Amino acid sequence: MATVQKGVFSQGTRVWIKHGDEPTLTLMQCIKGIDLGEDSPSEIANTCLEETETTTSVYGLNTPGEGSITIDTDPENASHITLLQLADEMADVEVIIGWSDGKAVPTLSADTVTLPEGRTFTTFKAMLRASSPTFEPDSLVAHTINMKRQSKAITQYKTA
């Protein structure tokens, strides 16, 4: 009986950040975790005055979620320092997450990121916000960089 793969492993995921006035695409090294946060649509009441039992509503605009990027901070890792500096500046960035189902890498031309078909990618725009390092017994110094998404997280699934 053949084994059926039931999903995509987190291990092998790669994260890139597009940043700067003259855009740069930086491959983040050794990200420990990334949380995109949950979106929440507003609810607009549309209950008629003659209704006597139940209020009703429709969904309005979507509020993008607040998430984070976690690193075990390494001062010798240039991508960690870049991420911390961007967070200190409260920079607007584009985050590109390459799932572990392929090895293809995004490319940057002028201001446009092109995603190849050989890997699943999730992308979104976010504002970064600085955080303090955490120091706990028997662990590595870590940062959890907060990010407020400014767009919906869009996933382009692998096709090749």
Short mmCIF file of C-alpha atoms in Angstrom, two decimals:
data_model
loop_
_atom_site.label_atom_id
_atom_site.label_comp_id
_atom_site.label_asym_id
_atom_site.label_seq_id
_atom_site.Cartn_x
_atom_site.Cartn_y
_atom_site.Cartn_z
CA MET A 1 0.00 0.00 0.00
CA ALA A 2 1.41 3.38 -1.04
CA THR A 3 2.04 6.06 1.56
CA VAL A 4 -0.03 9.17 1.02
CA GLN A 5 1.54 12.50 1.87
CA LYS A 6 -0.93 14.38 4.06
CA GLY A 7 0.49 17.89 3.96
CA VAL A 8 3.52 20.14 3.60
CA PHE A 9 6.22 20.18 6.26
CA SER A 10 7.15 23.47 7.91
CA GLN A 11 10.81 22.46 7.82
CA GLY A 12 12.32 23.77 4.59
CA THR A 13 10.22 26.95 4.55
CA ARG A 14 12.16 30.04 3.46
CA VAL A 15 11.27 33.68 4.16
CA TRP A 16 12.27 36.74 2.10
CA ILE A 17 11.59 40.39 2.93
CA LYS A 18 11.38 43.12 0.29
CA HIS A 19 12.34 46.45 1.85
CA GLY A 20 13.82 49.89 1.22
CA ASP A 21 13.24 52.88 -1.03
CA GLU A 22 15.43 51.17 -3.61
CA PRO A 23 13.90 47.72 -3.08
CA THR A 24 16.07 44.92 -1.80
CA LEU A 25 15.00 41.29 -1.43
CA THR A 26 16.65 39.80 1.66
CA LEU A 27 16.59 36.06 2.38
CA MET A 28 16.04 35.68 6.11
CA GLN A 29 18.33 33.13 7.69
CA CYS A 30 17.23 30.88 10.54
CA ILE A 31 13.69 32.10 11.20
CA LYS A 32 12.34 30.13 14.14
CA GLY A 33 8.66 30.81 13.43
CA ILE A 34 6.25 33.06 11.59
CA ASP A 35 2.64 33.79 12.52
CA LEU A 36 0.48 35.71 10.04
CA GLY A 37 -2.31 36.54 12.50
CA GLU A 38 -6.02 36.23 11.85
CA ASP A 39 -8.05 38.63 9.70
CA SER A 40 -11.34 39.92 11.07
CA PRO A 41 -14.09 41.45 8.95
CA SER A 42 -16.19 44.19 10.49
CA GLU A 43 -19.90 43.53 10.94
CA ILE A 44 -22.40 46.09 9.73
CA ALA A 45 -25.82 45.85 11.36
CA ASN A 46 -28.67 45.68 8.85
CA THR A 47 -31.56 44.78 11.14
CA CYS A 48 -34.88 46.23 10.13
CA LEU A 49 -36.97 48.01 12.77
CA GLU A 50 -39.83 45.55 12.38
CA GLU A 51 -37.57 42.63 13.39
CA THR A 52 -38.51 41.44 16.89
CA GLU A 53 -36.42 38.27 17.32
CA THR A 54 -32.90 38.49 15.93
CA THR A 55 -30.43 41.10 14.83
CA THR A 56 -28.77 40.61 11.47
CA SER A 57 -25.60 41.93 9.87
CA VAL A 58 -23.39 41.77 6.80
CA TYR A 59 -19.63 41.66 6.63
CA GLY A 60 -17.81 44.90 5.88
CA LEU A 61 -14.14 45.66 5.35
CA ASN A 62 -11.48 43.21 6.42
CA THR A 63 -8.96 44.14 9.13
CA PRO A 64 -5.67 42.30 8.46
CA GLY A 65 -4.22 40.37 11.37
CA GLU A 66 -1.27 41.04 13.64
CA GLY A 67 1.42 38.41 13.59
CA SER A 68 5.10 37.99 14.32
CA ILE A 69 8.45 36.65 13.16
CA THR A 70 10.51 34.85 15.81
CA ILE A 71 14.30 34.51 15.72
CA ASP A 72 16.95 33.21 18.07
CA THR A 73 18.92 36.43 17.72
CA ASP A 74 22.40 36.06 16.23
CA PRO A 75 24.37 39.35 16.03
CA GLU A 76 26.62 37.72 13.38
CA ASN A 77 23.63 36.94 11.13
CA ALA A 78 23.24 39.92 8.76
CA SER A 79 19.59 39.06 8.01
CA HIS A 80 18.75 39.17 11.74
CA ILE A 81 20.35 42.61 12.05
CA THR A 82 18.46 43.81 8.95
CA LEU A 83 15.17 42.56 10.42
CA LEU A 84 15.84 44.25 13.78
CA GLN A 85 16.78 47.54 12.07
CA LEU A 86 13.62 47.44 9.91
CA ALA A 87 11.54 46.82 13.05
CA ASP A 88 13.22 49.76 14.82
CA GLU A 89 12.30 51.95 11.83
CA MET A 90 8.71 50.59 11.86
CA ALA A 91 9.29 49.87 8.19
CA ASP A 92 6.70 48.84 5.63
CA VAL A 93 7.85 45.60 4.01
CA GLU A 94 6.60 42.83 1.78
CA VAL A 95 6.98 39.33 3.21
CA ILE A 96 7.36 36.36 0.87
CA ILE A 97 7.11 32.89 2.40
CA GLY A 98 8.28 29.99 0.24
CA TRP A 99 6.74 26.74 1.42
CA SER A 100 8.86 23.59 1.68
CA ASP A 101 7.19 21.97 -1.36
CA GLY A 102 9.87 23.27 -3.73
CA LYS A 103 13.24 24.98 -4.02
CA ALA A 104 12.38 27.79 -6.48
CA VAL A 105 13.25 31.31 -5.31
CA PRO A 106 11.54 34.64 -5.98
CA THR A 107 13.27 37.29 -8.05
CA LEU A 108 13.21 41.08 -7.81
CA SER A 109 13.22 43.31 -10.89
CA ALA A 110 12.90 47.05 -10.22
CA ASP A 111 10.04 47.08 -7.67
CA THR A 112 8.36 43.82 -8.69
CA VAL A 113 8.79 40.42 -7.06
CA THR A 114 8.21 37.50 -9.43
CA LEU A 115 7.19 34.17 -7.91
CA PRO A 116 8.14 31.03 -9.86
CA GLU A 117 5.61 28.21 -10.30
CA GLY A 118 7.80 25.49 -8.75
CA ARG A 119 6.91 26.29 -5.12
CA THR A 120 3.94 27.47 -3.08
CA PHE A 121 4.32 31.08 -1.88
CA THR A 122 2.33 33.19 0.59
CA THR A 123 2.85 36.95 0.34
CA PHE A 124 1.61 40.03 2.16
CA LYS A 125 2.55 43.59 3.07
CA ALA A 126 3.21 44.46 6.71
CA MET A 127 4.49 47.12 9.10
CA LEU A 128 7.18 45.85 11.46
CA ARG A 129 7.44 46.93 15.07
CA ALA A 130 10.42 46.58 17.40
CA SER A 131 10.41 44.35 20.43
CA SER A 132 12.75 43.67 23.30
CA PRO A 133 14.89 40.55 23.42
CA THR A 134 13.85 37.79 25.80
CA PHE A 135 16.31 36.08 28.13
CA GLU A 136 15.22 32.81 29.73
CA PRO A 137 17.17 30.10 31.57
CA ASP A 138 18.69 27.38 29.39
CA SER A 139 17.68 29.03 26.12
CA LEU A 140 18.93 31.32 23.39
CA VAL A 141 18.31 35.06 23.37
CA ALA A 142 15.27 35.63 21.15
CA HIS A 143 13.28 38.40 19.49
CA THR A 144 9.66 38.25 18.46
CA ILE A 145 9.28 40.94 15.80
CA ASN A 146 5.67 42.11 15.69
CA MET A 147 4.08 42.80 12.34
CA LYS A 148 0.76 44.39 11.47
CA ARG A 149 -0.32 43.11 8.08
CA GLN A 150 -1.42 45.82 5.65
CA SER A 151 -2.87 43.40 3.10
CA LYS A 152 -4.54 40.06 2.82
CA ALA A 153 -2.16 37.10 2.87
CA ILE A 154 -2.30 35.68 -0.66
CA THR A 155 -1.15 32.15 -1.44
CA GLN A 156 0.01 31.11 -4.91
CA TYR A 157 0.05 27.32 -4.98
CA LYS A 158 2.75 25.29 -6.69
CA THR A 159 1.81 24.35 -10.26
CA ALA A 160 4.99 22.86 -11.73
#
